Coordinates of N, CA and C in Angstrom, one line a residue:
M30 N 0.8 -1.2 0.0 CA 0.0 0.0 0.0 C 0.9 1.3 0.0
D31 N 2.2 1.1 -0.2 CA 3.0 2.3 -0.2 C 2.8 3.1 -1.5
I32 N 3.1 4.4 -1.4 CA 3.1 5.3 -2.5 C 4.5 5.9 -2.7
I33 N 5.0 5.7 -3.9 CA 6.3 6.3 -4.3 C 6.1 7.0 -5.6
L34 N 6.3 8.3 -5.6 CA 6.1 9.1 -6.9 C 7.4 9.9 -7.2
G35 N 7.7 10.0 -8.4 CA 8.9 10.8 -8.8 C 8.5 11.6 -10.0
I36 N 8.9 12.9 -10.1 CA 8.7 13.8 -11.2 C 10.0 14.5 -11.5
K37 N 10.4 14.4 -12.7 CA 11.7 15.2 -13.2 C 11.2 16.5 -13.8
T38 N 11.7 17.6 -13.3 CA 11.4 18.9 -13.9 C 12.7 19.3 -14.7
A39 N 12.7 20.6 -15.2 CA 13.8 21.1 -15.9 C 15.0 21.2 -15.1
D40 N 14.9 21.5 -13.8 CA 16.1 21.7 -13.0 C 16.1 20.9 -11.7
S41 N 15.2 19.9 -11.5 CA 15.2 19.2 -10.3 C 14.5 17.9 -10.4
V42 N 14.5 17.0 -9.4 CA 13.7 15.8 -9.3 C 12.9 15.9 -8.0
I43 N 11.6 15.7 -8.1 CA 10.8 15.7 -6.9 C 10.4 14.2 -6.6
I44 N 10.6 13.8 -5.3 CA 10.3 12.5 -4.9 C 9.3 12.6 -3.7
A45 N 8.2 11.9 -3.8 CA 7.2 11.8 -2.7 C 7.0 10.4 -2.3
T46 N 6.9 10.2 -1.0 CA 6.7 8.9 -0.4 C 5.6 9.0 0.7
S47 N 4.8 8.0 0.7 CA 3.7 7.9 1.8 C 4.4 7.8 3.2
K48 N 3.7 8.4 4.2 CA 4.3 8.3 5.5 C 3.9 7.0 6.3
A49 N 2.8 6.4 5.9 CA 2.3 5.3 6.6 C 3.1 4.0 6.3
A50 N 3.5 3.3 7.3 CA 4.0 1.9 7.2 C 2.9 1.0 7.5
T51 N 2.5 0.2 6.5 CA 1.3 -0.7 6.7 C 1.7 -2.1 6.6
R52 N 0.9 -2.9 7.2 CA 0.9 -4.4 7.0 C -0.5 -4.9 6.9
G53 N -0.9 -5.3 5.6 CA -2.3 -5.6 5.4 C -3.1 -4.3 5.5
I54 N -4.1 -4.4 6.4 CA -5.0 -3.2 6.5 C -4.6 -2.4 7.8
S55 N -3.5 -2.8 8.5 CA -3.1 -2.1 9.7 C -2.0 -1.1 9.4
V56 N -2.1 0.1 10.0 CA -1.1 1.1 9.9 C -0.2 0.9 11.1
L57 N 1.1 0.5 10.9 CA 2.0 0.2 12.0 C 2.8 1.5 12.5
K58 N 3.0 2.4 11.5 CA 3.7 3.6 11.9 C 3.2 4.7 11.0
A59 N 3.0 5.9 11.5 CA 2.5 7.0 10.8 C 3.5 8.0 10.3
N60 N 4.8 7.8 10.5 CA 5.8 8.7 10.0 C 7.0 8.0 9.5
D61 N 6.8 7.0 8.6 CA 7.9 6.2 8.1 C 8.5 6.9 6.8
D62 N 9.8 7.2 6.9 CA 10.5 7.9 5.8 C 11.0 6.8 4.9
K63 N 10.5 6.6 3.7 CA 11.0 5.6 2.8 C 12.0 6.1 1.8
T64 N 12.9 6.9 2.2 CA 14.0 7.5 1.4 C 15.3 7.4 2.1
R65 N 16.3 7.3 1.3 CA 17.7 7.4 1.8 C 18.5 8.3 0.9
Q66 N 19.2 9.2 1.5 CA 20.1 10.1 0.8 C 21.4 9.3 0.5
L67 N 21.8 9.1 -0.7 CA 23.0 8.3 -1.1 C 24.2 9.1 -1.2
T68 N 24.1 10.3 -1.9 CA 25.2 11.2 -2.0 C 24.6 12.6 -1.7
E69 N 25.4 13.6 -1.9 CA 25.0 15.0 -1.7 C 23.8 15.3 -2.6
K70 N 23.8 14.8 -3.8 CA 22.8 15.1 -4.9 C 22.1 13.9 -5.4
S71 N 21.9 12.9 -4.6 CA 21.1 11.7 -5.1 C 20.3 11.1 -3.9
L72 N 19.2 10.7 -4.2 CA 18.2 10.2 -3.3 C 17.5 8.9 -3.8
M73 N 17.3 8.0 -2.9 CA 16.7 6.7 -3.3 C 15.4 6.6 -2.4
A74 N 14.3 6.3 -3.2 CA 13.0 6.0 -2.5 C 12.7 4.5 -2.8
F75 N 12.2 3.8 -1.8 CA 12.0 2.4 -1.9 C 10.6 1.9 -1.4
T76 N 10.2 0.8 -1.9 CA 9.0 0.2 -1.4 C 9.1 -1.3 -1.6
G77 N 8.3 -2.1 -0.9 CA 8.3 -3.5 -1.0 C 8.1 -4.2 0.3
E78 N 8.6 -5.4 0.5 CA 8.5 -6.1 1.7 C 9.2 -5.3 2.8
S79 N 8.6 -5.2 4.0 CA 9.2 -4.3 5.0 C 10.6 -4.6 5.4
G80 N 10.9 -5.9 5.7 CA 12.3 -6.2 6.1 C 13.3 -6.0 5.0
D81 N 12.9 -6.4 3.8 CA 13.8 -6.2 2.6 C 14.1 -4.8 2.3
T82 N 13.1 -3.9 2.4 CA 13.4 -2.5 2.0 C 14.4 -1.8 2.8
V83 N 14.3 -1.9 4.1 CA 15.2 -1.2 5.0 C 16.6 -1.8 4.9
Q84 N 16.7 -3.2 4.9 CA 18.0 -3.8 4.8 C 18.7 -3.5 3.4
F85 N 17.9 -3.5 2.4 CA 18.5 -3.2 1.0 C 18.9 -1.7 1.0
A86 N 18.1 -0.8 1.5 CA 18.4 0.6 1.4 C 19.6 0.9 2.2
E87 N 19.8 0.3 3.4 CA 21.0 0.6 4.2 C 22.2 0.0 3.5
F88 N 22.1 -1.2 2.9 CA 23.2 -1.8 2.1 C 23.6 -1.0 1.0
I89 N 22.7 -0.4 0.2 CA 23.1 0.4 -0.9 C 23.7 1.7 -0.4
Q90 N 23.1 2.3 0.6 CA 23.7 3.6 1.2 C 25.1 3.4 1.7
A91 N 25.3 2.3 2.4 CA 26.7 2.0 2.9 C 27.7 1.8 1.8
N92 N 27.3 1.0 0.8 CA 28.2 0.7 -0.3 C 28.5 1.9 -1.2
V93 N 27.6 2.8 -1.4 CA 27.8 4.0 -2.1 C 28.8 4.9 -1.3
Q94 N 28.6 5.0 0.0 CA 29.5 5.8 0.8 C 30.9 5.2 0.9
L95 N 31.0 3.9 1.0 CA 32.3 3.2 1.0 C 33.0 3.5 -0.3
Y96 N 32.3 3.4 -1.4 CA 33.0 3.6 -2.7 C 33.5 5.1 -2.8
S97 N 32.7 6.0 -2.3 CA 33.1 7.4 -2.3 C 34.4 7.6 -1.4
M98 N 34.5 7.0 -0.3 CA 35.6 7.1 0.6 C 36.9 6.4 0.0
R99 N 36.7 5.3 -0.6 CA 37.8 4.5 -1.2 C 38.4 5.2 -2.4
E100 N 37.5 5.7 -3.3 CA 38.0 6.2 -4.6 C 38.1 7.7 -4.6
N101 N 37.6 8.4 -3.5 CA 37.6 9.8 -3.4 C 36.9 10.5 -4.5
V102 N 35.8 9.9 -5.0 CA 34.9 10.4 -6.0 C 33.5 10.1 -5.7
E103 N 32.6 11.0 -6.0 CA 31.2 10.7 -5.7 C 30.5 10.1 -7.0
L104 N 29.8 9.0 -6.8 CA 29.1 8.3 -7.9 C 28.0 9.2 -8.5
S105 N 27.9 9.1 -9.8 CA 26.8 9.8 -10.4 C 25.5 9.0 -10.2
S106 N 24.4 9.7 -10.5 CA 23.1 9.0 -10.4 C 23.0 7.8 -11.3
K107 N 23.5 7.9 -12.5 CA 23.5 6.8 -13.5 C 24.3 5.6 -12.9
A108 N 25.5 5.9 -12.3 CA 26.3 4.8 -11.8 C 25.6 4.2 -10.6
I109 N 25.0 5.0 -9.7 CA 24.2 4.4 -8.6 C 23.1 3.5 -9.1
S110 N 22.4 4.0 -10.1 CA 21.3 3.2 -10.7 C 21.7 1.9 -11.2
S111 N 22.9 1.9 -11.9 CA 23.4 0.6 -12.4 C 23.9 -0.3 -11.3
F112 N 24.4 0.2 -10.2 CA 24.8 -0.6 -9.1 C 23.6 -1.2 -8.4
V113 N 22.5 -0.4 -8.2 CA 21.3 -0.9 -7.6 C 20.7 -2.0 -8.5
R114 N 20.6 -1.7 -9.8 CA 20.0 -2.7 -10.7 C 20.8 -4.0 -10.7
N115 N 22.1 -3.9 -10.6 CA 23.0 -5.1 -10.6 C 22.8 -5.9 -9.3
Q116 N 22.6 -5.2 -8.2 CA 22.4 -5.9 -6.9 C 21.1 -6.6 -6.9
L117 N 20.0 -6.0 -7.4 CA 18.7 -6.6 -7.5 C 18.7 -7.8 -8.4
A118 N 19.4 -7.7 -9.6 CA 19.5 -8.8 -10.5 C 20.2 -9.9 -9.9
Q119 N 21.3 -9.7 -9.2 CA 22.1 -10.8 -8.6 C 21.2 -11.4 -7.5
S120 N 20.5 -10.7 -6.7 CA 19.7 -11.3 -5.6 C 18.6 -12.1 -6.2
L121 N 18.1 -11.7 -7.4 CA 17.0 -12.5 -8.0 C 17.4 -13.9 -8.3
R122 N 18.7 -14.2 -8.5 CA 19.2 -15.5 -8.7 C 19.7 -16.2 -7.5
S123 N 19.4 -15.7 -6.3 CA 19.7 -16.3 -5.1 C 18.5 -17.0 -4.4
R124 N 18.7 -17.6 -3.3 CA 17.6 -18.2 -2.6 C 16.6 -17.3 -1.9
K125 N 17.1 -16.1 -1.6 CA 16.3 -15.1 -0.9 C 16.4 -13.8 -1.7
P126 N 15.7 -13.6 -2.8 CA 15.8 -12.3 -3.5 C 15.1 -11.2 -2.8
Y127 N 15.6 -10.0 -3.0 CA 15.0 -8.8 -2.4 C 13.7 -8.5 -3.2
Q128 N 12.7 -8.2 -2.4 CA 11.4 -7.8 -3.0 C 11.3 -6.2 -2.8
V129 N 12.1 -5.5 -3.6 CA 12.2 -4.1 -3.4 C 12.1 -3.4 -4.8
N130 N 11.3 -2.3 -4.8 CA 11.2 -1.5 -6.0 C 11.7 -0.1 -5.6
V131 N 12.5 0.5 -6.5 CA 13.3 1.7 -6.2 C 13.0 2.8 -7.2
L132 N 13.1 4.1 -6.7 CA 13.2 5.2 -7.6 C 14.5 5.9 -7.1
I133 N 15.3 6.3 -8.1 CA 16.5 7.1 -7.8 C 16.5 8.4 -8.5
G134 N 16.5 9.5 -7.7 CA 16.5 10.8 -8.2 C 17.9 11.4 -7.9
G135 N 18.4 12.1 -8.9 CA 19.7 12.8 -8.7 C 19.9 13.9 -9.6
Y136 N 21.0 14.7 -9.4 CA 21.3 15.8 -10.2 C 22.8 15.6 -10.6
D137 N 23.0 15.5 -12.0 CA 24.3 15.2 -12.5 C 25.0 16.6 -12.8
E138 N 26.0 16.8 -11.9 CA 26.7 18.1 -12.0 C 27.4 18.3 -13.4
N139 N 28.0 17.2 -13.9 CA 28.7 17.3 -15.2 C 27.9 17.8 -16.3
K140 N 26.7 17.2 -16.4 CA 25.8 17.6 -17.5 C 24.8 18.6 -17.1
E141 N 24.7 18.9 -15.8 CA 23.8 19.9 -15.2 C 22.3 19.6 -15.6
I142 N 22.0 18.3 -15.4 CA 20.6 17.8 -15.6 C 20.2 16.9 -14.5
P143 N 18.9 16.9 -14.2 CA 18.4 16.0 -13.2 C 18.1 14.6 -13.9
T144 N 18.1 13.6 -13.1 CA 17.8 12.2 -13.6 C 16.9 11.5 -12.6
L145 N 16.0 10.7 -13.2 CA 15.0 9.9 -12.4 C 15.0 8.5 -13.0
N146 N 15.5 7.5 -12.2 CA 15.5 6.1 -12.6 C 14.5 5.3 -11.9
W147 N 13.8 4.5 -12.6 CA 12.8 3.5 -12.1 C 13.4 2.1 -12.1
I148 N 13.5 1.5 -11.0 CA 14.1 0.1 -10.9 C 13.1 -0.7 -10.2
D149 N 12.8 -1.9 -10.7 CA 11.8 -2.8 -10.0 C 12.6 -4.0 -9.4
Y150 N 11.9 -4.9 -8.8 CA 12.5 -6.0 -8.1 C 13.1 -7.0 -9.0
L151 N 12.8 -7.0 -10.3 CA 13.4 -7.9 -11.3 C 14.7 -7.3 -11.8
G152 N 15.1 -6.1 -11.4 CA 16.3 -5.5 -11.9 C 16.1 -4.7 -13.2
T153 N 14.9 -4.3 -13.5 CA 14.7 -3.5 -14.7 C 15.0 -2.1 -14.3
N154 N 15.8 -1.4 -15.1 CA 16.3 0.0 -14.8 C 16.0 0.8 -16.1
I155 N 15.2 1.9 -15.9 CA 15.0 2.8 -17.0 C 14.9 4.2 -16.5
E156 N 15.4 5.2 -17.3 CA 15.3 6.6 -16.9 C 14.0 7.1 -17.5
L157 N 13.2 7.8 -16.6 CA 11.9 8.3 -17.0 C 11.7 9.7 -16.6
P158 N 10.8 10.4 -17.3 CA 10.5 11.8 -16.8 C 9.6 11.8 -15.6
Y159 N 8.8 10.8 -15.4 CA 8.0 10.7 -14.1 C 7.8 9.2 -13.9
A160 N 7.7 8.8 -12.7 CA 7.6 7.4 -12.3 C 6.8 7.2 -11.0
A161 N 6.3 6.0 -10.8 CA 5.6 5.6 -9.6 C 5.7 4.1 -9.4
H162 N 5.7 3.7 -8.1 CA 5.6 2.3 -7.7 C 4.4 2.2 -6.8
G163 N 3.9 1.0 -6.8 CA 2.7 0.7 -5.9 C 1.4 1.2 -6.5
Y164 N 0.5 1.4 -5.6 CA -0.9 1.8 -6.1 C -0.9 3.2 -6.7
A165 N 0.1 4.0 -6.4 CA 0.2 5.4 -7.0 C 0.2 5.3 -8.5
A166 N 0.8 4.3 -9.0 CA 0.9 4.2 -10.5 C -0.4 4.1 -11.1
F167 N -1.3 3.3 -10.5 CA -2.7 3.1 -11.1 C -3.5 4.4 -11.1
Y168 N -3.3 5.2 -10.1 CA -4.2 6.4 -10.0 C -3.6 7.7 -10.6
T169 N -2.3 7.8 -10.7 CA -1.7 9.1 -11.1 C -1.1 9.1 -12.5
F170 N -0.9 8.0 -13.2 CA -0.3 8.1 -14.5 C -1.2 8.9 -15.5
S171 N -2.5 8.8 -15.4 CA -3.3 9.6 -16.3 C -3.1 11.1 -16.1
L172 N -3.0 11.5 -14.9 CA -2.7 12.9 -14.6 C -1.3 13.3 -15.1
L173 N -0.3 12.5 -14.8 CA 1.0 12.8 -15.3 C 1.2 12.8 -16.8
D174 N 0.5 11.8 -17.5 CA 0.5 11.8 -18.9 C -0.1 13.1 -19.5
R175 N -1.1 13.6 -18.9 CA -1.8 14.7 -19.4 C -1.1 16.0 -19.2
H176 N -0.6 16.2 -17.9 CA -0.1 17.5 -17.5 C 1.4 17.7 -17.5
Y177 N 2.2 16.6 -17.6 CA 3.6 16.7 -17.5 C 4.2 17.4 -18.7
K178 N 5.2 18.3 -18.5 CA 6.0 19.0 -19.5 C 7.4 18.9 -19.1
P179 N 8.3 18.6 -20.0 CA 9.7 18.5 -19.7 C 10.3 19.8 -19.2
T180 N 9.7 20.9 -19.6 CA 10.3 22.2 -19.3 C 9.7 22.8 -18.1
M181 N 8.9 22.1 -17.3 CA 8.2 22.7 -16.1 C 9.3 23.0 -15.0
S182 N 9.0 24.0 -14.3 CA 9.8 24.4 -13.2 C 9.5 23.5 -11.9
T183 N 10.3 23.6 -10.9 CA 10.1 22.9 -9.7 C 8.7 23.2 -9.1
D184 N 8.4 24.5 -9.1 CA 7.1 24.9 -8.5 C 5.9 24.3 -9.3
E185 N 6.1 24.3 -10.6 CA 5.0 23.6 -11.5 C 5.0 22.1 -11.2
G186 N 6.1 21.5 -11.0 CA 6.2 20.1 -10.6 C 5.5 19.8 -9.3
L187 N 5.7 20.7 -8.3 CA 5.0 20.6 -7.0 C 3.5 20.7 -7.2
E188 N 3.0 21.6 -8.0 CA 1.6 21.8 -8.3 C 1.0 20.5 -8.9
L189 N 1.8 19.9 -9.8 CA 1.3 18.6 -10.4 C 1.3 17.5 -9.4
L190 N 2.3 17.5 -8.5 CA 2.3 16.5 -7.4 C 1.1 16.7 -6.5
K191 N 0.7 18.0 -6.2 CA -0.5 18.2 -5.4 C -1.7 17.6 -6.0
Q192 N -1.8 17.7 -7.4 CA -3.0 17.1 -8.1 C -3.0 15.6 -7.9
C193 N -1.8 15.0 -8.0 CA -1.6 13.6 -7.9 C -2.0 13.1 -6.5
I194 N -1.6 13.9 -5.4 CA -1.9 13.5 -4.1 C -3.4 13.6 -3.8
K195 N -4.0 14.7 -4.3 CA -5.4 14.9 -4.2 C -6.2 13.7 -4.8
E196 N -5.7 13.2 -6.0 CA -6.4 12.1 -6.6 C -6.2 10.8 -5.8
L197 N -5.0 10.6 -5.2 CA -4.8 9.5 -4.4 C -5.7 9.5 -3.1
T198 N -5.8 10.6 -2.5 CA -6.6 10.7 -1.2 C -8.1 10.5 -1.6
T199 N -8.5 10.9 -2.8 CA -9.9 10.7 -3.2 C -10.2 9.3 -3.5
R200 N -9.3 8.6 -4.2 CA -9.6 7.3 -4.7 C -9.1 6.1 -3.9
M201 N -8.1 6.3 -3.1 CA -7.5 5.1 -2.4 C -8.4 4.9 -1.1
P202 N -8.6 3.6 -0.9 CA -9.5 3.3 0.3 C -8.8 3.3 1.6
I203 N -7.5 3.7 1.6 CA -6.7 3.7 2.9 C -6.2 5.1 3.2
D204 N -5.9 5.4 4.4 CA -5.3 6.7 4.8 C -3.8 6.4 4.8
F205 N -3.0 7.1 3.9 CA -1.6 6.9 3.9 C -0.8 7.9 4.7
K206 N -1.5 8.7 5.5 CA -1.0 9.6 6.5 C -0.2 10.8 5.9
G207 N -0.5 11.1 4.6 CA 0.2 12.2 4.0 C 1.5 11.7 3.3
V208 N 2.3 12.6 2.8 CA 3.5 12.3 2.1 C 4.7 13.1 2.5
Y209 N 5.9 12.5 2.5 CA 7.1 13.2 2.6 C 7.5 13.6 1.2
V210 N 7.9 14.9 1.0 CA 8.4 15.3 -0.4 C 9.8 15.9 -0.2
K211 N 10.6 15.4 -1.1 CA 12.0 15.8 -1.2 C 12.4 16.2 -2.6
V212 N 13.2 17.2 -2.7 CA 13.6 17.8 -4.0 C 15.1 17.6 -4.1
V213 N 15.6 17.1 -5.2 CA 17.0 17.0 -5.5 C 17.3 18.0 -6.7
D214 N 18.2 19.0 -6.4 CA 18.6 19.9 -7.4 C 20.1 20.2 -7.3
K215 N 20.5 21.3 -8.0 CA 21.9 21.6 -8.0 C 22.5 21.9 -6.6
D216 N 21.6 22.3 -5.7 CA 22.0 22.6 -4.3 C 22.0 21.4 -3.4
G217 N 21.6 20.2 -3.9 CA 21.5 19.0 -3.1 C 20.1 18.6 -2.8
V218 N 19.9 17.8 -1.7 CA 18.6 17.2 -1.3 C 18.0 18.1 -0.2
K219 N 16.7 18.5 -0.4 CA 16.1 19.2 0.6 C 14.6 18.7 0.8
E220 N 14.1 18.7 2.0 CA 12.8 18.3 2.3 C 11.9 19.5 2.2
I221 N 10.7 19.3 1.5 CA 9.7 20.4 1.3 C 8.6 20.1 2.3
D222 N 8.1 21.2 3.0 CA 7.0 21.1 3.8 C 5.8 21.1 2.9
F223 N 5.0 20.0 2.8 CA 4.0 19.8 1.9 C 2.7 19.7 2.5

């Protein structure tokens, strides 16, 4: 029942995740942050089986930081996405595969462009202008298809996100306790009071 949304604008990536941690129809926690900051300008949002998600997110975060310390270079969003995809693909061939779906938002300083990657539990990795995992995909893609523009500003992206959240609160049969919204741009990752 998790909601993970990502929108790439002309100068940033907006990531929204539901606050509720649920198990079946029960809300276990009302302020669960389903994101991890991987580098100064990259952010990973995740959803899936509760044990797998936290373990996998911490594993990725630790390995990205370890690589940065060893090589004295920060990984790009594209490199991080490839690493995450590779880890999910390898785990798929093990006895206990991770059941985790991921969105990776980042800002590439070299090209001065934001990137948004959609990665599923099967190891499929694709860069998209907007993406969603979970039930959010069913309810919001029609809005995103209709109103998304590649040249939109961050403020316009946040307005589109408000429309998506309104649609989710209207149509979803559960209370997902609101959303955490984080923006990744040239200045780094910041949380938006939404």
